[in-house]
mmCIF file of C-alpha atoms in Angstrom:
data_model
loop_
_atom_site.group_PDB
_atom_site.id
_atom_site.type_symbol
_atom_site.label_atom_id
_atom_site.label_comp_id
_atom_site.label_asym_id
_atom_site.label_seq_id
_atom_site.Cartn_x
_atom_site.Cartn_y
_atom_site.Cartn_z
ATOM 1 C CA MET A 1 -13.718 -120.222 -82.717
ATOM 2 C CA ARG A 2 -10.798 -117.824 -82.434
ATOM 3 C CA ALA A 3 -11.237 -114.956 -80.096
ATOM 4 C CA PRO A 4 -11.153 -111.543 -81.699
ATOM 5 C CA HIS A 5 -7.867 -109.660 -81.301
ATOM 6 C CA HIS A 6 -8.133 -106.658 -78.935
ATOM 7 C CA VAL A 7 -6.953 -103.450 -80.464
ATOM 8 C CA SER A 8 -5.908 -100.687 -78.028
ATOM 9 C CA THR A 9 -7.431 -97.286 -78.621
ATOM 10 C CA HIS A 10 -5.187 -95.408 -76.128
ATOM 11 C CA PRO A 11 -3.370 -92.557 -77.787
ATOM 12 C CA TYR A 12 -0.215 -93.479 -75.962
ATOM 13 C CA PRO A 13 -0.080 -97.196 -75.941
ATOM 14 C CA ASP A 14 3.197 -97.345 -74.048
ATOM 15 C CA GLN A 15 1.642 -95.738 -70.958
ATOM 16 C CA HIS A 16 -0.640 -97.479 -68.504
ATOM 17 C CA ASP A 17 -4.254 -96.762 -68.300
ATOM 18 C CA LEU A 18 -4.621 -94.669 -65.143
ATOM 19 C CA ASN A 19 -8.294 -95.378 -65.062
ATOM 20 C CA ASP A 20 -7.510 -98.898 -64.089
ATOM 21 C CA PRO A 21 -6.786 -99.057 -60.310
ATOM 22 C CA ARG A 22 -4.636 -102.085 -60.827
ATOM 23 C CA ASP A 23 -2.260 -100.003 -62.799
ATOM 24 C CA LEU A 24 -1.461 -97.882 -59.725
ATOM 25 C CA TYR A 25 0.465 -100.769 -58.278
ATOM 26 C CA ASP A 26 2.407 -101.059 -61.447
ATOM 27 C CA LEU A 27 3.792 -97.565 -60.864
ATOM 28 C CA HIS A 28 5.894 -98.902 -57.990
ATOM 29 C CA ASP A 29 9.487 -99.072 -58.867
ATOM 30 C CA PRO A 30 11.208 -101.820 -56.853
ATOM 31 C CA HIS A 31 14.590 -100.367 -57.664
ATOM 32 C CA ASP A 32 13.798 -96.882 -56.115
ATOM 33 C CA PRO A 33 15.987 -96.630 -52.946
ATOM 34 C CA TYR A 34 13.787 -93.894 -51.400
ATOM 35 C CA GLU A 35 10.545 -95.725 -51.746
ATOM 36 C CA VAL A 36 9.325 -97.606 -48.693
ATOM 37 C CA PRO A 37 7.390 -100.737 -49.420
ATOM 38 C CA GLY A 38 3.725 -100.330 -48.884
ATOM 39 C CA GLY A 39 3.537 -103.058 -46.328
ATOM 40 C CA ASP A 40 5.814 -101.138 -43.873
ATOM 41 C CA GLU A 41 3.990 -97.788 -44.028
ATOM 42 C CA GLU A 42 1.956 -96.614 -41.002
ATOM 43 C CA PRO A 43 -1.566 -95.425 -41.592
ATOM 44 C CA TRP A 44 -1.828 -91.601 -41.872
ATOM 45 C CA SER A 45 -3.820 -89.602 -39.354
ATOM 46 C CA PRO A 46 -4.333 -85.745 -39.044
ATOM 47 C CA PRO A 47 -2.087 -83.855 -36.551
ATOM 48 C CA GLN A 48 -3.601 -83.132 -33.132
ATOM 49 C CA HIS A 49 -2.343 -79.489 -32.704
ATOM 50 C CA ARG A 50 -5.438 -78.162 -30.908
ATOM 51 C CA GLN A 51 -5.710 -80.989 -28.452
ATOM 52 C CA GLY A 52 -2.029 -80.852 -27.760
ATOM 53 C CA GLY A 53 -2.277 -77.049 -27.188
ATOM 54 C CA ARG A 54 -5.019 -77.561 -24.644
ATOM 55 C CA ARG A 55 -2.996 -80.071 -22.803
ATOM 56 C CA ARG A 56 -0.057 -77.673 -22.683
ATOM 57 C CA ARG A 57 -2.143 -74.761 -21.334
ATOM 58 C CA ARG A 58 -3.797 -76.915 -18.730
ATOM 59 C CA GLY A 59 -0.470 -78.143 -17.758
ATOM 60 C CA ARG A 60 0.939 -74.588 -17.377
ATOM 61 C CA PHE A 61 -1.773 -73.443 -14.920
ATOM 62 C CA ALA A 62 -1.920 -76.794 -13.256
ATOM 63 C CA GLY A 63 1.667 -76.263 -12.241
ATOM 64 C CA LEU A 64 0.912 -73.069 -10.262
ATOM 65 C CA PRO A 65 0.814 -73.410 -6.483
ATOM 66 C CA PHE A 66 -2.603 -73.329 -4.880
ATOM 67 C CA ALA A 67 -1.623 -70.342 -2.699
ATOM 68 C CA LEU A 68 -0.775 -68.281 -5.769
ATOM 69 C CA LYS A 69 -4.096 -69.137 -7.348
ATOM 70 C CA ALA A 70 -5.866 -68.043 -4.178
ATOM 71 C CA VAL A 71 -3.995 -64.731 -4.116
ATOM 72 C CA MET A 72 -4.907 -64.041 -7.731
ATOM 73 C CA GLY A 73 -8.554 -64.761 -6.983
ATOM 74 C CA LEU A 74 -8.527 -62.469 -3.982
ATOM 75 C CA LEU A 75 -6.976 -59.680 -6.027
ATOM 76 C CA VAL A 76 -9.699 -59.958 -8.658
ATOM 77 C CA LEU A 77 -12.380 -59.987 -5.968
ATOM 78 C CA ALA A 78 -10.822 -56.970 -4.238
ATOM 79 C CA ALA A 79 -10.778 -55.061 -7.535
ATOM 80 C CA PHE A 80 -14.500 -55.696 -8.058
ATOM 81 C CA LEU A 81 -15.317 -54.723 -4.462
ATOM 82 C CA THR A 82 -13.269 -51.523 -4.760
ATOM 83 C CA LEU A 83 -15.034 -50.628 -7.984
ATOM 84 C CA ALA A 84 -18.418 -51.208 -6.380
ATOM 85 C CA ASP A 85 -17.417 -49.159 -3.329
ATOM 86 C CA ARG A 86 -16.239 -46.206 -5.440
ATOM 87 C CA TRP A 87 -19.408 -46.334 -7.527
ATOM 88 C CA ALA A 88 -21.461 -46.204 -4.332
ATOM 89 C CA VAL A 89 -19.456 -43.158 -3.155
ATOM 90 C CA LEU A 90 -20.048 -41.306 -6.420
ATOM 91 C CA TYR A 91 -23.754 -42.098 -6.271
ATOM 92 C CA ALA A 92 -24.025 -40.913 -2.656
ATOM 93 C CA GLU A 93 -22.100 -37.697 -3.424
ATOM 94 C CA HIS A 94 -24.405 -36.968 -6.365
ATOM 95 C CA ARG A 95 -27.548 -37.533 -4.285
ATOM 96 C CA ALA A 96 -26.226 -35.363 -1.451
ATOM 97 C CA ALA A 97 -25.292 -32.540 -3.856
ATOM 98 C CA ASP A 98 -28.794 -32.526 -5.375
ATOM 99 C CA ALA A 99 -30.409 -32.511 -1.938
ATOM 100 C CA LEU A 100 -28.300 -29.562 -0.765
ATOM 101 C CA LYS A 101 -29.039 -27.639 -3.947
ATOM 102 C CA ASN A 102 -32.794 -28.042 -3.507
ATOM 103 C CA ARG A 103 -32.905 -27.327 0.232
ATOM 104 C CA MET A 104 -30.571 -24.326 0.090
ATOM 105 C CA LYS A 105 -32.104 -23.067 -3.195
ATOM 106 C CA LEU A 106 -28.722 -22.765 -4.884
ATOM 107 C CA THR A 107 -28.219 -21.877 -8.525
ATOM 108 C CA ALA A 108 -25.693 -24.703 -8.938
ATOM 109 C CA ALA A 109 -25.173 -28.012 -7.182
ATOM 110 C CA PRO A 110 -22.385 -27.967 -4.585
ATOM 111 C CA GLU A 111 -19.376 -30.259 -4.609
ATOM 112 C CA VAL A 112 -19.583 -33.101 -2.090
ATOM 113 C CA GLU A 113 -16.577 -35.271 -1.239
ATOM 114 C CA ILE A 114 -17.016 -38.271 1.058
ATOM 115 C CA ASP A 115 -13.688 -39.394 2.500
ATOM 116 C CA GLY A 116 -12.773 -42.698 4.090
ATOM 117 C CA PHE A 117 -12.399 -46.187 2.632
ATOM 118 C CA PRO A 118 -14.250 -48.406 2.375
ATOM 119 C CA PHE A 119 -17.483 -46.457 2.098
ATOM 120 C CA LEU A 120 -20.137 -49.175 2.132
ATOM 121 C CA PRO A 121 -19.378 -50.381 5.696
ATOM 122 C CA GLN A 122 -19.653 -46.750 6.860
ATOM 123 C CA LEU A 123 -23.019 -46.415 5.141
ATOM 124 C CA VAL A 124 -24.313 -49.658 6.616
ATOM 125 C CA GLY A 125 -23.105 -48.572 10.066
ATOM 126 C CA GLY A 126 -24.815 -45.170 9.719
ATOM 127 C CA ARG A 127 -21.682 -43.117 10.399
ATOM 128 C CA LEU A 128 -19.337 -41.338 7.979
ATOM 129 C CA ASP A 129 -15.752 -40.481 8.815
ATOM 130 C CA SER A 130 -15.511 -37.169 6.940
ATOM 131 C CA VAL A 131 -17.482 -35.166 4.385
ATOM 132 C CA LYS A 132 -16.331 -31.991 2.623
ATOM 133 C CA VAL A 133 -18.868 -29.659 0.988
ATOM 134 C CA THR A 134 -17.990 -26.723 -1.268
ATOM 135 C CA VAL A 135 -20.851 -24.368 -2.187
ATOM 136 C CA PRO A 136 -20.194 -21.661 -4.807
ATOM 137 C CA ASP A 137 -22.124 -18.413 -5.247
ATOM 138 C CA VAL A 138 -24.096 -18.151 -2.026
ATOM 139 C CA ALA A 139 -25.888 -14.808 -1.669
ATOM 140 C CA ALA A 140 -25.081 -12.790 1.449
ATOM 141 C CA ASP A 141 -26.675 -9.364 1.633
ATOM 142 C CA ARG A 142 -25.238 -7.157 -1.132
ATOM 143 C CA VAL A 143 -22.355 -9.426 -2.113
ATOM 144 C CA THR A 144 -21.906 -13.033 -3.146
ATOM 145 C CA LEU A 145 -19.782 -15.476 -1.201
ATOM 146 C CA ALA A 146 -17.568 -16.796 -3.959
ATOM 147 C CA SER A 147 -17.002 -20.026 -2.086
ATOM 148 C CA VAL A 148 -18.174 -21.658 1.124
ATOM 149 C CA SER A 149 -16.148 -24.735 2.017
ATOM 150 C CA ALA A 150 -16.669 -26.848 5.129
ATOM 151 C CA THR A 151 -15.528 -30.237 6.400
ATOM 152 C CA ALA A 152 -17.486 -32.271 8.950
ATOM 153 C CA HIS A 153 -16.284 -35.324 10.880
ATOM 154 C CA ASP A 154 -18.059 -38.255 12.532
ATOM 155 C CA ILE A 155 -21.380 -37.623 10.816
ATOM 156 C CA THR A 156 -24.294 -39.711 12.057
ATOM 157 C CA LEU A 157 -26.863 -40.604 9.409
ATOM 158 C CA ASP A 158 -30.591 -40.596 10.181
ATOM 159 C CA GLY A 159 -32.661 -43.234 8.434
ATOM 160 C CA ASP A 160 -33.973 -46.802 8.440
ATOM 161 C CA GLY A 161 -31.143 -48.152 6.320
ATOM 162 C CA PRO A 162 -28.511 -47.361 3.709
ATOM 163 C CA THR A 163 -31.170 -46.674 1.059
ATOM 164 C CA SER A 164 -33.412 -44.449 3.210
ATOM 165 C CA VAL A 165 -31.167 -41.730 4.640
ATOM 166 C CA ARG A 166 -33.299 -38.750 5.688
ATOM 167 C CA GLY A 167 -30.674 -36.477 7.206
ATOM 168 C CA ALA A 168 -27.465 -36.222 9.161
ATOM 169 C CA ARG A 169 -26.185 -34.893 12.481
ATOM 170 C CA VAL A 170 -22.816 -33.108 12.534
ATOM 171 C CA PRO A 171 -21.133 -32.806 15.926
ATOM 172 C CA GLU A 172 -18.323 -30.564 14.643
ATOM 173 C CA LEU A 173 -17.678 -28.547 11.499
ATOM 174 C CA ARG A 174 -14.765 -26.431 10.279
ATOM 175 C CA GLY A 175 -14.656 -24.328 7.143
ATOM 176 C CA ASP A 176 -14.141 -20.944 5.570
ATOM 177 C CA VAL A 177 -15.903 -18.355 3.441
ATOM 178 C CA LEU A 178 -14.253 -16.381 0.654
ATOM 179 C CA LEU A 179 -15.653 -13.055 -0.532
ATOM 180 C CA SER A 180 -13.794 -12.747 -3.790
ATOM 181 C CA PHE A 181 -12.581 -9.321 -4.903
ATOM 182 C CA ALA A 182 -13.368 -10.366 -8.474
ATOM 183 C CA ASP A 183 -17.018 -11.002 -7.554
ATOM 184 C CA MET A 184 -17.294 -7.804 -5.531
ATOM 185 C CA ASN A 185 -15.819 -5.774 -8.380
ATOM 186 C CA ARG A 186 -18.371 -7.329 -10.728
ATOM 187 C CA GLU A 187 -21.428 -7.023 -8.490
ATOM 188 C CA LEU A 188 -20.631 -3.611 -7.042
ATOM 189 C CA GLY A 189 -19.086 -2.516 -10.322
ATOM 190 C CA ALA A 190 -22.011 -0.356 -11.398
ATOM 191 C CA SER A 191 -19.932 2.423 -9.928
ATOM 192 C CA GLN A 192 -16.810 1.094 -11.706
ATOM 193 C CA VAL A 193 -15.111 0.721 -8.331
ATOM 194 C CA THR A 194 -12.515 -1.978 -7.692
ATOM 195 C CA PHE A 195 -11.434 -3.445 -4.355
ATOM 196 C CA THR A 196 -7.890 -4.569 -3.538
ATOM 197 C CA GLY A 197 -6.293 -5.812 -0.343
ATOM 198 C CA ALA A 198 -3.906 -3.529 1.541
ATOM 199 C CA GLY A 199 -3.175 -5.401 4.752
ATOM 200 C CA ARG A 200 -4.713 -7.888 7.127
ATOM 201 C CA ASP A 201 -7.899 -5.828 7.681
ATOM 202 C CA ARG A 202 -7.691 -3.028 5.107
ATOM 203 C CA ILE A 203 -9.129 -2.759 1.600
ATOM 204 C CA LEU A 204 -8.640 0.043 -0.916
ATOM 205 C CA ALA A 205 -11.614 1.148 -2.999
ATOM 206 C CA ARG A 206 -10.619 2.951 -6.191
ATOM 207 C CA GLY A 207 -12.499 3.803 -9.344
ATOM 208 C CA MET A 208 -15.102 6.043 -10.930
ATOM 209 C CA LEU A 209 -18.493 6.922 -9.456
ATOM 210 C CA PRO A 210 -21.144 8.344 -11.818
ATOM 211 C CA VAL A 211 -22.954 11.307 -10.230
ATOM 212 C CA ALA A 212 -25.453 13.478 -12.123
ATOM 213 C CA GLY A 213 -23.930 12.554 -15.473
ATOM 214 C CA HIS A 214 -20.359 13.149 -14.297
ATOM 215 C CA ASP A 215 -17.742 10.472 -13.636
ATOM 216 C CA LEU A 216 -16.061 11.363 -10.365
ATOM 217 C CA ARG A 217 -12.864 9.673 -9.259
ATOM 218 C CA LEU A 218 -13.431 7.830 -5.974
ATOM 219 C CA ARG A 219 -10.964 6.916 -3.240
ATOM 220 C CA ALA A 220 -11.856 5.249 0.051
ATOM 221 C CA ASP A 221 -10.365 2.988 2.718
ATOM 222 C CA VAL A 222 -12.434 0.063 3.965
ATOM 223 C CA ARG A 223 -11.713 -1.566 7.313
ATOM 224 C CA ILE A 224 -12.930 -5.136 7.854
ATOM 225 C CA GLY A 225 -13.798 -6.566 11.259
ATOM 226 C CA ARG A 226 -15.982 -9.145 12.935
ATOM 227 C CA ASP A 227 -19.439 -8.041 14.016
ATOM 228 C CA GLY A 228 -20.258 -10.417 16.865
ATOM 229 C CA ASP A 229 -20.099 -14.136 16.122
ATOM 230 C CA GLN A 230 -22.129 -14.146 12.929
ATOM 231 C CA GLY A 231 -21.351 -11.005 10.965
ATOM 232 C CA ILE A 232 -18.722 -8.902 9.253
ATOM 233 C CA ALA A 233 -18.733 -5.127 9.665
ATOM 234 C CA THR A 234 -17.047 -2.590 7.410
ATOM 235 C CA THR A 235 -15.890 0.893 8.340
ATOM 236 C CA ILE A 236 -15.456 3.329 5.459
ATOM 237 C CA GLY A 237 -12.870 6.071 5.899
ATOM 238 C CA GLY A 238 -10.919 8.500 3.779
ATOM 239 C CA MET A 239 -13.798 8.905 1.322
ATOM 240 C CA ARG A 240 -13.361 11.545 -1.332
ATOM 241 C CA LEU A 241 -14.655 12.259 -4.810
ATOM 242 C CA LYS A 242 -12.646 14.327 -7.212
ATOM 243 C CA VAL A 243 -14.531 16.593 -9.641
ATOM 244 C CA GLY A 244 -11.931 16.668 -12.377
ATOM 245 C CA ASP A 245 -9.084 18.993 -11.399
ATOM 246 C CA LEU A 246 -11.496 21.609 -10.044
ATOM 247 C CA ALA A 247 -12.689 20.390 -6.641
ATOM 248 C CA THR A 248 -12.713 17.515 -4.178
ATOM 249 C CA TYR A 249 -15.788 16.342 -2.283
ATOM 250 C CA ARG A 250 -15.509 14.720 1.149
ATOM 251 C CA PRO A 251 -18.879 13.743 2.664
ATOM 252 C CA GLY A 252 -19.479 15.122 6.132
ATOM 253 C CA ALA A 253 -20.404 18.231 8.084
ATOM 254 C CA ARG A 254 -17.007 19.238 9.479
ATOM 255 C CA ALA A 255 -15.146 22.285 8.183
ATOM 256 C CA SER A 256 -12.627 20.137 6.304
ATOM 257 C CA GLU A 257 -15.429 18.185 4.642
ATOM 258 C CA GLY A 258 -17.789 19.173 1.852
ATOM 259 C CA LEU A 259 -16.783 20.412 -1.615
ATOM 260 C CA HIS A 260 -13.534 22.403 -1.769
ATOM 261 C CA LEU A 261 -11.323 23.736 -4.528
ATOM 262 C CA THR A 262 -8.157 21.808 -5.232
ATOM 263 C CA PRO A 263 -4.819 23.640 -4.768
ATOM 264 C CA GLU A 264 -4.410 23.795 -8.532
ATOM 265 C CA SER A 265 -7.858 25.268 -9.204
ATOM 266 C CA ALA A 266 -7.511 27.734 -6.279
ATOM 267 C CA ALA A 267 -4.214 28.949 -7.709
ATOM 268 C CA GLY A 268 -5.841 29.313 -11.133
ATOM 269 C CA LEU A 269 -8.758 31.197 -9.590
ATOM 270 C CA ALA A 270 -6.361 33.780 -8.148
ATOM 271 C CA ARG A 271 -5.309 34.682 -11.690
ATOM 272 C CA GLU A 272 -8.854 35.251 -12.982
ATOM 273 C CA THR A 273 -10.188 38.637 -11.863
ATOM 274 C CA ARG A 274 -13.782 37.992 -12.901
ATOM 275 C CA LYS A 275 -14.053 34.787 -10.873
ATOM 276 C CA VAL A 276 -12.413 36.329 -7.804
ATOM 277 C CA ARG A 277 -14.797 39.291 -7.843
ATOM 278 C CA ALA A 278 -17.761 36.894 -8.106
ATOM 279 C CA LEU A 279 -16.456 34.900 -5.148
ATOM 280 C CA LEU A 280 -15.752 37.945 -2.974
ATOM 281 C CA GLY A 281 -19.236 39.266 -3.709
ATOM 282 C CA VAL A 282 -20.780 36.605 -1.431
ATOM 283 C CA PRO A 283 -20.571 37.676 2.260
ATOM 284 C CA SER A 284 -20.786 34.086 3.576
ATOM 285 C CA VAL A 285 -17.846 33.111 1.401
ATOM 286 C CA VAL A 286 -15.799 36.077 2.602
ATOM 287 C CA ARG A 287 -16.451 35.175 6.214
ATOM 288 C CA ARG A 288 -15.404 31.562 5.523
ATOM 289 C CA MET A 289 -12.207 32.797 3.913
ATOM 290 C CA GLY A 290 -11.411 34.999 6.899
ATOM 291 C CA VAL A 291 -10.649 38.109 4.801
ATOM 292 C CA PRO A 292 -11.439 41.432 6.558
ATOM 293 C CA ASP A 293 -14.408 43.345 5.117
ATOM 294 C CA THR A 294 -12.289 46.483 4.511
ATOM 295 C CA THR A 295 -9.801 44.484 2.452
ATOM 296 C CA VAL A 296 -12.619 42.965 0.422
ATOM 297 C CA ARG A 297 -14.231 46.353 -0.303
ATOM 298 C CA GLU A 298 -10.924 47.794 -1.434
ATOM 299 C CA ALA A 299 -10.232 44.769 -3.652
ATOM 300 C CA LEU A 300 -13.622 44.994 -5.324
ATOM 301 C CA SER A 301 -13.149 48.681 -6.137
ATOM 302 C CA ASN A 302 -9.443 48.721 -7.007
ATOM 303 C CA ASP A 303 -7.649 46.277 -9.313
ATOM 304 C CA ASP A 304 -4.303 46.925 -7.653
ATOM 305 C CA LYS A 305 -5.765 46.073 -4.264
ATOM 306 C CA LEU A 306 -7.384 42.964 -5.815
ATOM 307 C CA ALA A 307 -4.031 41.884 -7.294
ATOM 308 C CA ALA A 308 -2.346 42.429 -3.944
ATOM 309 C CA LEU A 309 -5.004 40.285 -2.234
ATOM 310 C CA THR A 310 -4.933 37.432 -4.717
ATOM 311 C CA GLY A 311 -1.136 37.537 -4.917
ATOM 312 C CA SER A 312 -0.658 36.979 -1.208
ATOM 313 C CA PRO A 313 0.602 33.464 -0.171
ATOM 314 C CA ASP A 314 -2.469 32.958 2.020
ATOM 315 C CA PHE A 315 -5.077 33.556 -0.672
ATOM 316 C CA VAL A 316 -4.912 30.033 -2.151
ATOM 317 C CA HIS A 317 -5.399 28.455 1.271
ATOM 318 C CA GLN A 318 -8.180 30.903 2.061
ATOM 319 C CA ALA A 319 -9.968 30.026 -1.186
ATOM 320 C CA MET A 320 -9.645 26.305 -0.453
ATOM 321 C CA ARG A 321 -11.441 26.786 2.879
ATOM 322 C CA VAL A 322 -14.674 27.694 1.117
ATOM 323 C CA ASN A 323 -17.296 24.921 1.028
ATOM 324 C CA LEU A 324 -18.760 25.322 -2.432
ATOM 325 C CA LEU A 325 -21.893 23.451 -1.420
ATOM 326 C CA ASP A 326 -22.834 26.524 0.605
ATOM 327 C CA LEU A 327 -23.249 28.368 -2.713
ATOM 328 C CA THR A 328 -25.454 25.740 -4.340
ATOM 329 C CA LEU A 329 -28.833 27.329 -3.681
ATOM 330 C CA ALA A 330 -28.019 30.889 -2.657
ATOM 331 C CA HIS A 331 -25.687 31.880 -5.479
ATOM 332 C CA PRO A 332 -25.952 29.584 -8.506
ATOM 333 C CA GLU A 333 -24.447 32.332 -10.730
ATOM 334 C CA VAL A 334 -21.175 32.085 -8.792
ATOM 335 C CA LEU A 335 -21.019 28.353 -9.382
ATOM 336 C CA ASP A 336 -21.589 28.903 -13.067
ATOM 337 C CA ARG A 337 -18.679 31.388 -13.195
ATOM 338 C CA LEU A 338 -16.472 28.873 -11.390
ATOM 339 C CA GLY A 339 -17.357 26.227 -13.973
ATOM 340 C CA LEU A 340 -19.386 23.968 -11.658
ATOM 341 C CA ASP A 341 -22.597 22.222 -12.708
ATOM 342 C CA PRO A 342 -25.389 23.107 -10.215
ATOM 343 C CA ALA A 343 -27.019 19.688 -10.840
ATOM 344 C CA LEU A 344 -23.786 17.989 -9.825
ATOM 345 C CA LEU A 345 -23.533 20.035 -6.635
ATOM 346 C CA ASP A 346 -27.140 19.234 -5.796
ATOM 347 C CA ALA A 347 -26.458 15.509 -6.233
ATOM 348 C CA LEU A 348 -23.320 15.774 -4.090
ATOM 349 C CA SER A 349 -25.281 17.481 -1.317
ATOM 350 C CA ARG A 350 -27.476 14.343 -1.144
ATOM 351 C CA LEU A 351 -24.521 11.965 -1.345
ATOM 352 C CA THR A 352 -23.961 11.939 2.389
ATOM 353 C CA ARG A 353 -21.451 9.815 4.253
ATOM 354 C CA PRO A 354 -24.003 7.072 5.146
ATOM 355 C CA VAL A 355 -25.226 6.915 1.563
ATOM 356 C CA LEU A 356 -21.735 6.654 0.130
ATOM 357 C CA ALA A 357 -20.630 4.220 2.839
ATOM 358 C CA ASP A 358 -23.593 1.987 2.042
ATOM 359 C CA GLN A 359 -22.484 1.766 -1.576
ATOM 360 C CA LEU A 360 -19.062 0.538 -0.449
ATOM 361 C CA SER A 361 -20.184 -1.681 2.421
ATOM 362 C CA LEU A 362 -18.965 -5.284 2.278
ATOM 363 C CA GLY A 363 -20.572 -6.539 5.491
ATOM 364 C CA PHE A 364 -22.871 -9.538 5.809
ATOM 365 C CA GLN A 365 -24.531 -11.737 8.423
ATOM 366 C CA LEU A 366 -24.507 -15.530 8.594
ATOM 367 C CA PRO A 367 -27.973 -17.098 8.722
ATOM 368 C CA GLU A 368 -28.938 -18.928 11.869
ATOM 369 C CA PRO A 369 -28.899 -22.718 11.330
ATOM 370 C CA PRO A 370 -32.074 -24.703 12.178
ATOM 371 C CA SER A 371 -30.213 -26.382 15.030
ATOM 372 C CA GLY A 372 -26.840 -26.039 16.685
ATOM 373 C CA GLU A 373 -24.606 -23.034 16.183
ATOM 374 C CA LEU A 374 -22.504 -21.624 13.347
ATOM 375 C CA ARG A 375 -19.973 -18.925 14.243
ATOM 376 C CA LEU A 376 -17.270 -16.764 12.669
ATOM 377 C CA ARG A 377 -13.856 -17.260 14.219
ATOM 378 C CA ASP A 378 -11.471 -15.136 12.148
ATOM 379 C CA VAL A 379 -11.644 -12.469 9.441
ATOM 380 C CA ARG A 380 -8.691 -11.443 7.330
ATOM 381 C CA VAL A 381 -7.948 -9.809 3.976
ATOM 382 C CA GLU A 382 -6.004 -11.929 1.482
ATOM 383 C CA LYS A 383 -4.922 -11.460 -2.106
ATOM 384 C CA GLU A 384 -8.044 -13.133 -3.494
ATOM 385 C CA GLY A 385 -10.504 -11.420 -1.180
ATOM 386 C CA ILE A 386 -11.882 -11.524 2.355
ATOM 387 C CA ARG A 387 -11.536 -14.932 4.018
ATOM 388 C CA VAL A 388 -13.637 -15.818 7.045
ATOM 389 C CA ARG A 389 -13.111 -18.911 9.210
ATOM 390 C CA LEU A 390 -16.207 -20.859 10.268
ATOM 391 C CA ALA A 391 -16.877 -23.197 13.182
ATOM 392 C CA GLY A 392 -20.053 -25.141 13.880
ATOM 393 C CA ARG A 393 -21.319 -27.513 16.568
ATOM 394 C CA GLY A 394 -24.374 -29.705 16.975
ATOM 395 C CA LEU A 395 -25.674 -29.068 13.455
ATOM 396 C CA ALA A 396 -28.428 -31.136 11.866
ATOM 397 C CA PHE A 397 -29.330 -31.371 8.188
ATOM 398 C CA GLY A 398 -32.158 -33.046 6.378
ATOM 399 C CA ASP A 399 -35.834 -33.666 7.027
#
């Protein structure tokens, strides 16, 4: 029986059937010069980039000398140890600042700087090379010490170990105290008085002082000096209060002190007949002026005689010799004619030299330490304020 004839159904009969794997070999062209026979081809494998990279890196470090590797390791270790040491210093400074704030009852924590490197061996050994403490705003009598700064050396720590420090012993301490002019002007500024340096031990006080509702211009010289080993004393001199252009008040009981007319107001008084007659009508005033009684009687009864008296060169000086406080109680009508407020004169009579000096006093006393001694060694006036040198020995701090 004859086999049936196979009829191809491929749409392109001239092309091989790619579904037949045998046809893939038929695609080989033996005449292609660029085609390598299949028998000579090597089997394909993926590239080994990552493994080769590892080998190269290992090879790069493997080539370094051992000594260099050791140095690099030591540097890394030293960096970590330094970081740990500095962290320990910061922690210790913070703990010390909090302890000082609580024990000294300060409004703000002081600044504590522990010097010396490394710190941890010092702490383990119980001895610190150097510690600097700066305490701001420490109250001292009527003023505030703007800054107290001190440095101690060879501090011995008291405690059972680095984590249980109870206190410290300071064999020697050096520091200084600054009484800032800015702080003094603010704290004593209720009187609107400012303080400025005028030499190594001299301070000028200038400003306005309110008295009985009047703002009087104040001038005074303050001398600064050491009061023993623990205090500062101030001497107030040249105090005077100016009542406008009318009079000047100098506290005290001497003839040149008290309330006196200024040269300008005394000259103006000589030109006002009514005021002169009121002044000459007080016998105590006439005696203070040194004018003879006969001359006064003639001046009060005769305008020409009065003009001759007030026109003399000595009259202005004679009028300035009168202490107007003497008229405060006995002749208030005279004060009214002169344009003076009796309430102001009454307040000035109570503003004595000690009272006024107390308002301008800048002195203070150092507190006695619990142990050892703390002394003042030098006092001087600088641009910023009054600077005082401190020295201490055998001090102990802590519990």
